[in-house]
Coordinates of C-alpha atoms in Angstrom, one line a residue:
M1 CA 45.3 108.4 -1.4
K2 CA 48.9 107.1 -0.5
F3 CA 49.2 105.7 2.6
D4 CA 52.3 104.5 4.9
P5 CA 52.7 100.5 4.7
K6 CA 54.5 100.3 7.8
Q7 CA 51.7 102.6 9.7
I8 CA 48.9 100.6 8.0
R9 CA 50.7 97.2 9.6
E10 CA 51.2 98.6 13.0
E11 CA 47.6 100.0 13.3
T12 CA 46.3 96.2 12.1
R13 CA 48.3 94.7 14.3
R14 CA 46.9 96.6 17.5
D15 CA 43.4 96.8 16.6
F16 CA 42.7 94.9 12.8
E17 CA 39.0 96.0 13.0
A18 CA 39.6 99.6 13.6
A19 CA 42.5 99.8 11.1
W20 CA 40.0 98.0 8.5
L21 CA 37.2 100.6 9.1
A22 CA 39.7 103.3 9.2
G23 CA 40.3 102.3 5.3
T24 CA 37.5 104.1 4.0
K25 CA 39.3 107.5 4.4
Y26 CA 41.8 106.2 1.7
A27 CA 38.9 105.6 -1.0
G28 CA 38.8 108.4 -3.5
E29 CA 35.6 110.7 -4.1
R30 CA 34.8 112.2 -7.2
S31 CA 33.1 115.7 -7.2
L32 CA 29.6 115.7 -8.4
N33 CA 30.3 116.3 -12.2
D34 CA 32.9 113.5 -12.2
K35 CA 30.4 111.0 -10.5
Y36 CA 28.2 108.3 -12.5
P37 CA 26.7 108.5 -14.9
R38 CA 28.4 111.9 -16.1
S39 CA 31.7 110.2 -15.9
L40 CA 30.7 107.7 -19.2
L41 CA 31.2 110.9 -21.3
R42 CA 35.1 111.1 -20.4
L43 CA 35.4 107.3 -20.6
G44 CA 36.7 107.3 -24.0
V45 CA 34.6 104.3 -24.8
G46 CA 33.6 104.5 -28.6
K47 CA 30.6 103.3 -30.4
P48 CA 30.9 101.0 -33.4
H49 CA 29.3 102.2 -36.5
P50 CA 26.9 99.2 -37.2
V51 CA 28.4 98.6 -40.8
F52 CA 31.8 98.2 -40.0
E53 CA 30.8 96.3 -36.9
T54 CA 29.4 93.8 -39.3
I55 CA 32.4 93.8 -41.5
Q56 CA 34.7 93.0 -38.5
K57 CA 32.2 90.0 -37.6
L58 CA 32.2 88.9 -41.2
R59 CA 36.2 89.1 -41.3
E60 CA 36.5 86.8 -38.3
A61 CA 33.7 84.6 -39.6
Y62 CA 35.4 84.1 -43.0
L63 CA 38.8 83.5 -41.1
R64 CA 37.3 81.0 -38.9
L65 CA 35.9 78.9 -42.2
G66 CA 39.5 78.8 -43.2
F67 CA 39.5 81.6 -45.8
E68 CA 42.6 83.8 -46.3
E69 CA 42.0 88.0 -46.7
V70 CA 43.1 89.8 -49.5
L71 CA 42.7 93.1 -51.0
N72 CA 41.5 93.3 -54.4
P73 CA 42.1 96.3 -57.1
V74 CA 39.2 99.1 -56.8
V75 CA 40.4 100.7 -60.0
I76 CA 39.3 98.7 -63.0
E77 CA 40.4 99.4 -66.4
E78 CA 37.3 99.6 -68.9
A79 CA 39.1 97.1 -71.1
E80 CA 39.4 94.2 -68.2
V81 CA 35.4 94.9 -67.8
K82 CA 34.8 94.0 -71.3
R83 CA 37.4 91.1 -71.0
Q84 CA 35.5 89.7 -68.0
F85 CA 31.8 90.3 -69.2
G86 CA 31.9 89.9 -73.0
K87 CA 28.5 91.0 -74.6
E88 CA 27.2 91.9 -71.1
A89 CA 29.8 94.7 -70.6
L90 CA 27.8 97.4 -71.9
A91 CA 25.4 96.8 -69.2
V92 CA 28.0 96.7 -66.4
L93 CA 29.9 99.8 -67.7
D94 CA 26.5 101.6 -67.7
R95 CA 26.5 101.2 -63.7
C96 CA 30.3 102.0 -63.3
Y97 CA 31.7 105.4 -62.3
Y98 CA 34.5 106.3 -64.5
L99 CA 37.4 108.1 -63.0
A100 CA 38.2 111.6 -64.5
G101 CA 40.6 114.4 -63.8
L102 CA 41.3 118.2 -64.5
P103 CA 43.7 118.4 -67.5
R104 CA 46.7 120.7 -67.2
P105 CA 46.2 123.9 -69.4
D106 CA 49.1 125.4 -71.4
I107 CA 49.3 128.8 -70.0
G108 CA 51.0 131.5 -71.9
I109 CA 51.9 134.7 -70.3
S110 CA 51.2 138.0 -72.6
D111 CA 51.7 141.7 -72.0
E112 CA 48.3 142.0 -71.2
R113 CA 48.4 139.5 -68.8
V114 CA 51.5 140.9 -66.9
K115 CA 49.6 144.1 -66.8
R116 CA 46.9 142.5 -65.1
M117 CA 49.1 140.7 -62.5
N118 CA 50.7 143.9 -61.7
S119 CA 47.2 145.5 -60.6
F120 CA 46.7 142.1 -58.2
L121 CA 50.0 142.8 -56.7
E122 CA 50.1 145.8 -54.6
G123 CA 53.5 147.5 -55.1
K124 CA 54.8 145.6 -57.9
A125 CA 55.5 146.5 -61.7
F126 CA 56.7 143.6 -63.3
S127 CA 57.7 143.6 -67.2
K128 CA 57.1 140.9 -69.4
E129 CA 61.1 140.1 -69.2
A130 CA 61.3 140.2 -65.5
E131 CA 63.0 137.5 -64.1
E132 CA 60.1 136.7 -61.6
V133 CA 57.6 136.3 -65.0
E134 CA 60.3 133.7 -66.3
A135 CA 60.3 132.1 -63.0
L136 CA 56.3 131.9 -63.1
R137 CA 56.5 130.8 -66.7
R138 CA 58.9 128.1 -65.5
T139 CA 56.3 127.0 -62.7
L140 CA 53.4 126.9 -64.9
H141 CA 55.3 124.8 -67.6
R142 CA 56.2 122.3 -64.7
Y143 CA 52.8 122.2 -63.7
K144 CA 51.4 121.3 -67.3
K145 CA 54.0 118.7 -67.4
G146 CA 52.8 116.9 -64.2
E147 CA 55.9 117.8 -62.2
L148 CA 54.0 120.1 -60.0
D149 CA 51.0 119.0 -58.2
G150 CA 47.9 121.0 -58.2
D151 CA 47.8 121.6 -54.3
D152 CA 51.4 122.9 -54.3
L153 CA 50.8 125.5 -57.3
V154 CA 49.9 128.3 -55.0
F155 CA 52.8 127.9 -52.9
A156 CA 55.0 127.8 -55.9
V157 CA 53.9 130.7 -57.7
A158 CA 54.1 132.7 -54.7
E159 CA 58.0 131.7 -54.5
S160 CA 58.2 132.5 -58.0
L161 CA 57.0 135.9 -57.6
D162 CA 58.1 136.4 -54.2
V163 CA 54.8 137.6 -52.8
A164 CA 52.4 136.2 -50.3
D165 CA 50.4 133.2 -51.0
T166 CA 47.5 135.1 -50.1
E167 CA 48.0 137.6 -53.0
V168 CA 48.5 134.5 -55.3
T169 CA 45.1 133.2 -54.6
K170 CA 43.4 136.5 -56.1
L171 CA 45.9 136.8 -59.0
L172 CA 45.1 133.0 -60.0
D173 CA 41.2 133.7 -60.0
G174 CA 41.4 137.0 -62.1
V175 CA 44.4 136.6 -64.3
F176 CA 44.5 132.7 -65.4
P177 CA 40.8 131.9 -65.9
E178 CA 41.7 128.6 -67.6
L179 CA 42.4 127.2 -64.1
K180 CA 38.6 127.9 -63.0
S181 CA 37.0 126.8 -66.3
L182 CA 38.3 123.4 -66.5
A183 CA 36.3 120.5 -67.3
P184 CA 37.3 116.8 -66.1
V185 CA 38.4 114.6 -68.7
P186 CA 38.2 110.6 -68.1
L187 CA 41.4 109.2 -66.8
G188 CA 43.2 106.8 -69.4
S189 CA 41.2 108.7 -72.3
A190 CA 42.1 107.8 -76.1
D191 CA 44.6 110.5 -76.3
S192 CA 46.7 109.3 -73.7
G193 CA 47.6 105.8 -75.2
S194 CA 45.8 104.1 -72.5
G195 CA 42.2 102.4 -71.6
R196 CA 40.1 104.3 -69.5
S197 CA 39.5 103.7 -65.9
T198 CA 36.4 102.7 -63.5
L199 CA 35.5 102.2 -59.9
R200 CA 34.9 98.5 -59.7
S201 CA 30.9 98.1 -59.1
H202 CA 31.2 94.9 -57.7
M203 CA 34.2 92.6 -56.3
T204 CA 34.2 90.1 -59.4
S205 CA 36.1 92.6 -61.4
G206 CA 38.8 92.7 -58.7
W207 CA 38.7 88.7 -58.4
F208 CA 39.5 88.0 -61.8
L209 CA 42.6 90.1 -61.8
T210 CA 43.8 88.6 -58.5
L211 CA 43.0 85.1 -59.2
A212 CA 45.0 85.3 -62.4
E213 CA 48.2 86.1 -60.8
V214 CA 47.4 83.8 -57.7
W215 CA 46.2 80.4 -58.6
K216 CA 49.5 79.4 -60.2
K217 CA 51.5 80.6 -57.1
R218 CA 50.0 79.1 -54.4
P219 CA 48.8 75.4 -53.3
L220 CA 45.2 74.5 -54.3
P221 CA 42.5 74.8 -53.1
L222 CA 42.2 78.7 -52.8
R223 CA 40.0 80.1 -50.5
L224 CA 40.6 83.6 -50.4
F225 CA 38.0 86.5 -49.2
S226 CA 37.7 90.4 -49.2
V227 CA 35.4 92.9 -47.6
D228 CA 35.6 96.1 -49.3
R229 CA 33.7 99.0 -50.7
C230 CA 32.1 98.8 -54.4
F231 CA 30.7 101.6 -56.2
R232 CA 27.4 101.4 -58.3
R233 CA 25.9 104.2 -60.5
E234 CA 22.2 103.6 -59.4
Q235 CA 19.6 106.0 -60.6
R236 CA 18.9 106.6 -57.1
E237 CA 19.3 105.5 -53.7
G238 CA 16.5 103.6 -51.8
E239 CA 15.7 101.9 -48.5
I240 CA 17.6 98.6 -49.6
R241 CA 20.4 100.1 -52.2
L242 CA 23.0 102.5 -52.1
R243 CA 25.6 103.7 -54.6
N244 CA 28.6 103.1 -52.3
Y245 CA 28.3 99.7 -50.5
H246 CA 30.3 97.0 -48.9
S247 CA 30.8 93.8 -50.4
A248 CA 32.2 90.6 -48.4
S249 CA 33.2 88.5 -51.0
C250 CA 35.0 85.0 -51.3
V251 CA 36.3 82.8 -53.9
L252 CA 37.1 78.8 -53.9
L253 CA 39.2 77.4 -56.4
C254 CA 39.8 73.5 -56.5
D255 CA 41.6 71.6 -58.9
E256 CA 40.0 68.5 -60.4
A257 CA 40.9 66.4 -57.3
G258 CA 38.4 68.7 -55.3
D259 CA 39.5 70.2 -51.7
E260 CA 41.7 68.5 -49.1
A261 CA 38.8 66.2 -48.4
G262 CA 39.9 64.0 -51.5
D263 CA 43.5 64.3 -51.7
E264 CA 44.5 61.5 -49.5
A265 CA 44.0 58.4 -51.5
G266 CA 41.1 56.3 -50.4
D267 CA 39.3 59.0 -48.8
E268 CA 35.6 58.4 -49.4
A269 CA 34.7 62.2 -48.9
G270 CA 36.4 63.4 -51.8
A271 CA 35.7 60.2 -54.2
G272 CA 34.1 61.5 -57.5
R273 CA 34.3 64.9 -56.5
G274 CA 36.0 67.6 -58.7
G275 CA 36.3 71.4 -58.9
V276 CA 33.5 73.3 -57.0
S277 CA 29.6 73.2 -57.1
V278 CA 26.4 75.0 -55.9
D279 CA 26.5 72.9 -52.7
D280 CA 30.1 74.5 -52.0
G281 CA 28.2 77.9 -52.6
K282 CA 25.5 76.7 -50.2
E283 CA 27.8 75.5 -47.6
V284 CA 30.0 78.6 -47.5
A285 CA 26.8 80.6 -47.2
T286 CA 25.7 78.7 -44.2
G287 CA 28.6 78.5 -42.9
L288 CA 28.8 82.4 -42.7
L289 CA 25.3 83.1 -41.4
L290 CA 25.1 80.7 -39.2
Q291 CA 27.7 82.6 -37.2
F292 CA 25.2 85.3 -37.0
G293 CA 22.5 83.3 -35.6
F294 CA 20.3 82.8 -38.9
D295 CA 19.2 79.0 -38.9
K296 CA 17.0 79.9 -41.7
M297 CA 17.8 81.0 -45.2
R298 CA 16.4 80.6 -48.6
F299 CA 18.3 80.0 -51.7
R300 CA 16.6 80.7 -55.2
A301 CA 18.2 80.6 -58.8
D302 CA 18.6 84.0 -60.1
E303 CA 16.6 84.8 -63.2
K304 CA 19.2 87.4 -64.1
R305 CA 21.4 84.6 -65.3
S306 CA 24.6 86.8 -65.7
K307 CA 27.2 85.4 -68.6
Y308 CA 30.3 85.2 -66.4
Y309 CA 28.4 82.7 -64.2
I310 CA 27.9 78.7 -65.7
P311 CA 24.3 78.7 -66.4
D312 CA 22.0 77.6 -63.6
T313 CA 24.6 78.2 -60.8
Q314 CA 23.6 81.9 -59.9
T315 CA 22.0 81.7 -57.0
E316 CA 20.7 84.3 -54.4
I317 CA 20.3 84.1 -50.6
F318 CA 17.7 85.4 -48.7
C319 CA 17.6 86.0 -44.4
H320 CA 14.5 87.3 -42.6
H321 CA 14.0 90.6 -41.8
P322 CA 11.8 90.8 -38.3
R323 CA 9.9 93.6 -40.1
I324 CA 10.6 94.0 -43.8
G325 CA 10.1 90.2 -44.3
W326 CA 12.6 88.1 -46.6
V327 CA 15.6 90.3 -47.5
E328 CA 18.2 89.3 -50.5
V329 CA 21.7 89.6 -48.5
A330 CA 24.2 87.2 -51.1
T331 CA 24.5 85.8 -54.4
F332 CA 26.7 83.0 -55.4
G333 CA 27.7 81.2 -58.4
I334 CA 30.7 79.5 -60.5
Y335 CA 32.6 81.6 -63.0
S336 CA 32.1 80.5 -66.4
P337 CA 35.1 79.1 -68.2
T338 CA 34.0 81.7 -71.0
A339 CA 35.3 84.4 -68.6
L340 CA 38.0 82.8 -66.5
A341 CA 40.0 81.8 -69.7
Q342 CA 40.6 85.1 -70.5
Y343 CA 42.8 85.3 -67.7
D344 CA 44.3 81.5 -68.4
I345 CA 42.3 80.2 -65.3
P346 CA 41.8 76.7 -66.2
Y347 CA 39.6 76.0 -63.2
P348 CA 36.0 76.6 -62.4
V349 CA 35.6 79.0 -59.3
L350 CA 33.0 79.4 -56.8
N351 CA 32.4 83.4 -55.9
L352 CA 30.0 84.6 -53.2
G353 CA 29.4 88.1 -52.7
L354 CA 27.5 89.0 -49.6
G355 CA 26.1 92.6 -49.2
V356 CA 27.3 94.1 -45.7
E357 CA 24.9 96.8 -45.2
R358 CA 21.9 94.3 -46.2
L359 CA 23.2 92.0 -43.4
A360 CA 23.7 94.9 -41.0
M361 CA 19.9 96.1 -41.7
I362 CA 18.8 92.8 -40.2
L363 CA 21.1 92.7 -37.3
H364 CA 20.4 95.8 -36.2
D365 CA 16.5 95.8 -37.1
A366 CA 16.7 98.8 -39.6
D367 CA 14.3 99.3 -42.5
D368 CA 16.2 101.8 -44.3
V369 CA 20.0 101.2 -45.2
R370 CA 20.6 104.8 -45.8
A371 CA 19.6 105.8 -42.1
L372 CA 21.6 102.8 -41.1
A373 CA 24.6 103.8 -43.1
F374 CA 24.9 107.6 -42.9
P375 CA 23.8 109.9 -39.7
Q376 CA 22.2 112.2 -41.9
F377 CA 19.6 110.3 -43.2
H378 CA 18.4 109.2 -39.6
A379 CA 14.9 109.2 -39.7
E380 CA 14.5 109.1 -35.7
W381 CA 16.8 110.6 -33.4
R382 CA 16.9 108.8 -30.0
L383 CA 18.8 109.2 -26.8
S384 CA 18.6 106.6 -24.3
D385 CA 17.9 107.5 -20.6
L386 CA 21.4 106.6 -19.8
E387 CA 22.6 109.0 -22.1
L388 CA 20.1 111.8 -21.1
A389 CA 21.4 111.2 -17.5
G390 CA 25.1 111.3 -18.4
L391 CA 24.1 115.1 -19.8
V392 CA 22.7 116.1 -16.3
S393 CA 25.3 117.8 -14.4
V394 CA 26.2 120.3 -11.7
A395 CA 27.0 123.9 -12.8
E396 CA 29.4 125.1 -10.0
T397 CA 31.4 122.7 -7.9
P398 CA 34.4 123.5 -5.1
C399 CA 37.9 123.8 -6.6
T400 CA 39.9 122.7 -3.3
A401 CA 39.9 120.2 -1.0
E402 CA 38.5 122.4 1.8
G403 CA 35.7 123.3 -0.5
E404 CA 35.1 119.5 -1.3
E405 CA 34.7 118.8 2.8
I406 CA 32.6 122.1 3.2
A407 CA 29.9 120.7 0.5
R408 CA 30.0 117.4 2.1
E409 CA 29.6 118.6 5.7
I410 CA 26.6 121.0 4.6
V411 CA 25.0 117.9 3.1
R412 CA 25.6 115.7 6.3
V413 CA 23.8 118.5 8.6
C414 CA 21.0 118.7 6.0
E415 CA 20.3 115.0 6.3
E416 CA 20.7 114.8 9.8
K417 CA 18.9 117.9 10.8
G418 CA 16.7 119.0 7.7
G419 CA 13.7 117.8 9.9
E420 CA 14.3 120.3 12.8
E421 CA 11.9 122.8 13.7
S422 CA 12.9 126.6 13.3
P423 CA 14.3 129.0 14.3
C424 CA 17.7 127.0 14.3
E425 CA 21.2 126.7 13.2
F426 CA 23.7 124.1 13.1
L427 CA 27.4 124.2 12.6
A428 CA 28.7 122.1 9.7
W429 CA 32.3 123.1 9.3
R430 CA 35.0 124.8 10.8
G431 CA 38.4 125.4 9.4
C432 CA 40.4 127.7 6.9
V433 CA 39.7 128.5 3.6
S434 CA 42.3 128.6 1.0
G435 CA 43.0 132.0 -0.5
G436 CA 45.1 134.9 0.1
G437 CA 44.6 138.4 1.5
E438 CA 44.2 139.7 5.3
G439 CA 41.1 138.0 5.7
K440 CA 42.6 134.7 6.0
G441 CA 42.0 132.7 8.6
E442 CA 39.5 130.3 10.4
V443 CA 35.9 130.2 9.4
E444 CA 32.7 128.6 10.3
V445 CA 30.0 127.3 8.0
W446 CA 26.7 127.0 9.3
V447 CA 23.2 125.9 7.7
V448 CA 20.4 128.2 9.4
E449 CA 16.5 128.8 9.0
L450 CA 15.8 132.0 11.1
E451 CA 12.3 132.1 10.2
E452 CA 9.9 130.5 13.0
K453 CA 7.6 127.6 12.8
T454 CA 9.1 125.9 9.5
L455 CA 11.9 123.4 9.3
L456 CA 15.7 123.6 8.7
C457 CA 15.0 122.1 5.1
G458 CA 12.5 122.5 2.8
P459 CA 10.4 119.3 2.1
A460 CA 12.2 118.9 -1.5
C461 CA 15.5 119.1 -0.6
L462 CA 16.2 115.5 -1.1
N463 CA 14.5 115.1 -4.3
E464 CA 16.8 113.5 -7.0
V465 CA 17.0 114.0 -10.5
V466 CA 16.2 110.6 -12.6
V467 CA 15.6 110.3 -16.2
H468 CA 12.7 108.0 -17.0
E469 CA 11.3 107.6 -20.7
G470 CA 13.1 110.5 -22.0
S471 CA 11.8 113.0 -19.1
V472 CA 14.2 114.6 -16.5
L473 CA 12.8 114.7 -13.1
A474 CA 13.1 115.5 -9.8
V475 CA 11.6 113.2 -7.3
P476 CA 11.9 111.8 -3.7
R477 CA 13.2 108.4 -3.2
G478 CA 11.4 106.1 -0.7
K479 CA 7.9 107.1 -1.9
K480 CA 5.7 104.6 -3.4
E481 CA 4.3 106.8 -6.1
W482 CA 7.7 107.2 -7.3
E483 CA 8.8 103.7 -6.8
A484 CA 8.4 102.6 -10.6
V485 CA 10.2 105.8 -12.0
F486 CA 13.5 104.9 -10.0
E487 CA 13.1 101.4 -10.7
A488 CA 12.7 102.0 -14.5
G489 CA 14.5 105.0 -14.9
V490 CA 18.1 106.2 -14.8
P491 CA 19.0 108.2 -11.5
T492 CA 21.6 110.9 -12.2
G493 CA 22.9 110.9 -8.5
I494 CA 22.3 114.6 -8.0
R495 CA 19.7 115.7 -5.3
F496 CA 18.7 119.2 -5.0
L497 CA 20.7 119.3 -1.8
D498 CA 24.1 118.2 -3.7
A499 CA 23.7 120.5 -6.2
F500 CA 23.1 123.6 -3.8
A501 CA 25.9 122.6 -1.4
A502 CA 28.3 122.3 -4.1
L503 CA 27.6 126.0 -5.1
A504 CA 27.6 127.2 -1.5
A505 CA 30.8 125.6 -1.3
R506 CA 32.0 127.4 -4.4
K507 CA 30.9 130.9 -3.5
I508 CA 32.4 130.3 0.1
E509 CA 36.1 129.6 -1.5
L510 CA 35.6 132.7 -3.7
W511 CA 34.5 134.7 -0.7
G512 CA 37.5 133.2 1.4
E513 CA 40.0 134.4 -1.7
R514 CA 38.7 137.7 -1.9
G515 CA 39.2 138.3 1.8
E516 CA 35.7 139.5 2.7
E517 CA 34.8 140.3 6.3
K518 CA 31.4 140.3 6.0
N519 CA 29.3 137.2 6.2
C520 CA 28.8 135.0 3.1
E521 CA 25.2 134.0 2.8
V522 CA 24.1 131.3 0.1
K523 CA 20.4 130.3 0.2
V524 CA 17.9 128.7 -2.1
K525 CA 14.2 128.9 -2.1
M526 CA 11.4 127.7 -4.2
V527 CA 13.3 125.7 -7.3
R528 CA 11.3 126.4 -10.6
S529 CA 14.1 124.9 -12.7
G530 CA 17.5 123.4 -12.5
A531 CA 19.3 126.5 -13.1
D532 CA 17.8 127.9 -9.2
V533 CA 19.6 125.2 -7.5
N534 CA 22.8 125.0 -9.8
I535 CA 21.8 122.2 -12.0
K536 CA 22.9 122.2 -15.7
I537 CA 21.2 120.3 -18.4
D538 CA 23.3 120.2 -21.6
D539 CA 21.4 121.7 -24.7
L540 CA 21.5 118.6 -26.6
A541 CA 19.4 117.0 -23.8
V542 CA 16.9 119.8 -23.8
R543 CA 16.7 119.9 -27.7
F544 CA 15.9 115.9 -27.5
V545 CA 13.4 116.4 -24.7
T546 CA 11.9 119.2 -26.6
S547 CA 11.9 117.5 -29.8
W548 CA 10.0 114.1 -28.2
K549 CA 7.4 116.3 -26.4
K550 CA 9.1 115.0 -23.1
K551 CA 9.5 117.3 -20.0
V552 CA 12.1 118.6 -17.8
D553 CA 10.4 119.2 -14.5
L554 CA 12.8 120.3 -11.5
R555 CA 10.6 122.0 -9.1
G556 CA 10.0 121.9 -5.4
P557 CA 10.4 123.7 -2.2
V558 CA 14.1 123.3 -1.1
F559 CA 14.5 126.2 1.1
V560 CA 18.1 125.7 2.6
T561 CA 20.7 128.6 3.9
V562 CA 24.1 128.6 4.6
V563 CA 26.0 131.0 6.1
A564 CA 30.0 131.4 6.5
K565 CA 31.6 133.6 9.0
R566 CA 34.9 134.6 9.8
I567 CA 36.2 133.7 13.4

């Protein structure tokens, strides 16, 4: 709330303590539905996906190790795979996805087709020689030649025939069956004169193409990394295997003098060292994994002995999963001269590929990579107590400053006088309720209990809604049996009294707007559910509580009555 600095300075000069205490009236106060923890739903704070969170950490880890980030090609020509893997190429291609596209058919327009077209186009009677039909021929020919994209075809045909595009959709389906019976043809097939294309099954296919151009244009050593998708045609996906996964891959290329450690004359650290070795792979892997808190890892010679690696350099790296045990997270090796020579690369290259999803499984204690990566595979649906608390709100709230004040004053009176014996009544608020009509004027709001030998408020009036271990409860503070619930649970900050006061204030606002002369009475008696006292629980929370056989227990004798009268 805005204040006058000059006035505050004067009040401070006269009485600092009084001016300081008066500062509370300038602090904002949210409505019940905007208070914590419901406000969490409107903060706009996102939640990262565990895979992409791990990717970001890996990128930062590589950069701290002195590697430069690059993008490698995703689409790899079949000929390049054969060039890289030699006699193993067939096995590699067997797990590759080939790219394909729909062929562009050559569509003729006969008299019969023109007749069928007319049957789909209301009010049209084209002949084969009509200008519109000729324009359609040109459009279909442009589509065949690739001058017109498929997603523009409907619009272009509609423009040619001067009809609505909604009519064209039916026309294409009924008159040109060639367009819906097309079968995909591999891109770059033999009849096109170019090689067929695949999606890379692992990052190595991209590294050869990148290194072939980069090694001779950059000072050595080269330290490059890329974190990106790979696609592998697995027979089936499993707990630790996906068809579409992320690889955090790097390469290290040094000349015969080694890396910078051996560039200076007389530097003993580089003496006698040339190129790259298995120890470089272990160092890079350890440097990466140490940054994720792994101080134990296992290196094991890979029995597969891929031919694009130098013999006996291919090494698997394992990290320990707290529930699964040792999990392979990465592999490294030194590219063989037999593969590198196909790209005129004259130095051995260390390559390390780390499976992002495998690493994320360990970091997030997941035992199924499918459930970790894709929400539709989540075996267990969990909402924290904090998330549940944010899904509990007040259904009706006042919309005006006067209404907010009425609600606060109702709460104040009930807190101060709730234990008074009845019959009794207490003035909570006097003022003008916003709204039009002849009835506009001053009103009084009273908290009343006319029945004898009871109290102004029922014993559950101050019960507070708290979420504890997945259950939503309304229990009183200050009682020993509920201390553990408040200590371990998440209070919502909503009491029965707060919710009722908000409802009463809103109804008084509406009463004032209507200009009614008759008193406005709002009461609550025995509460058997949240709806009885203006408390709303989101359907998502209800589904969760029901699914996990938890409970929603919002019950109790509240017994509060509020009456608004015109003066």
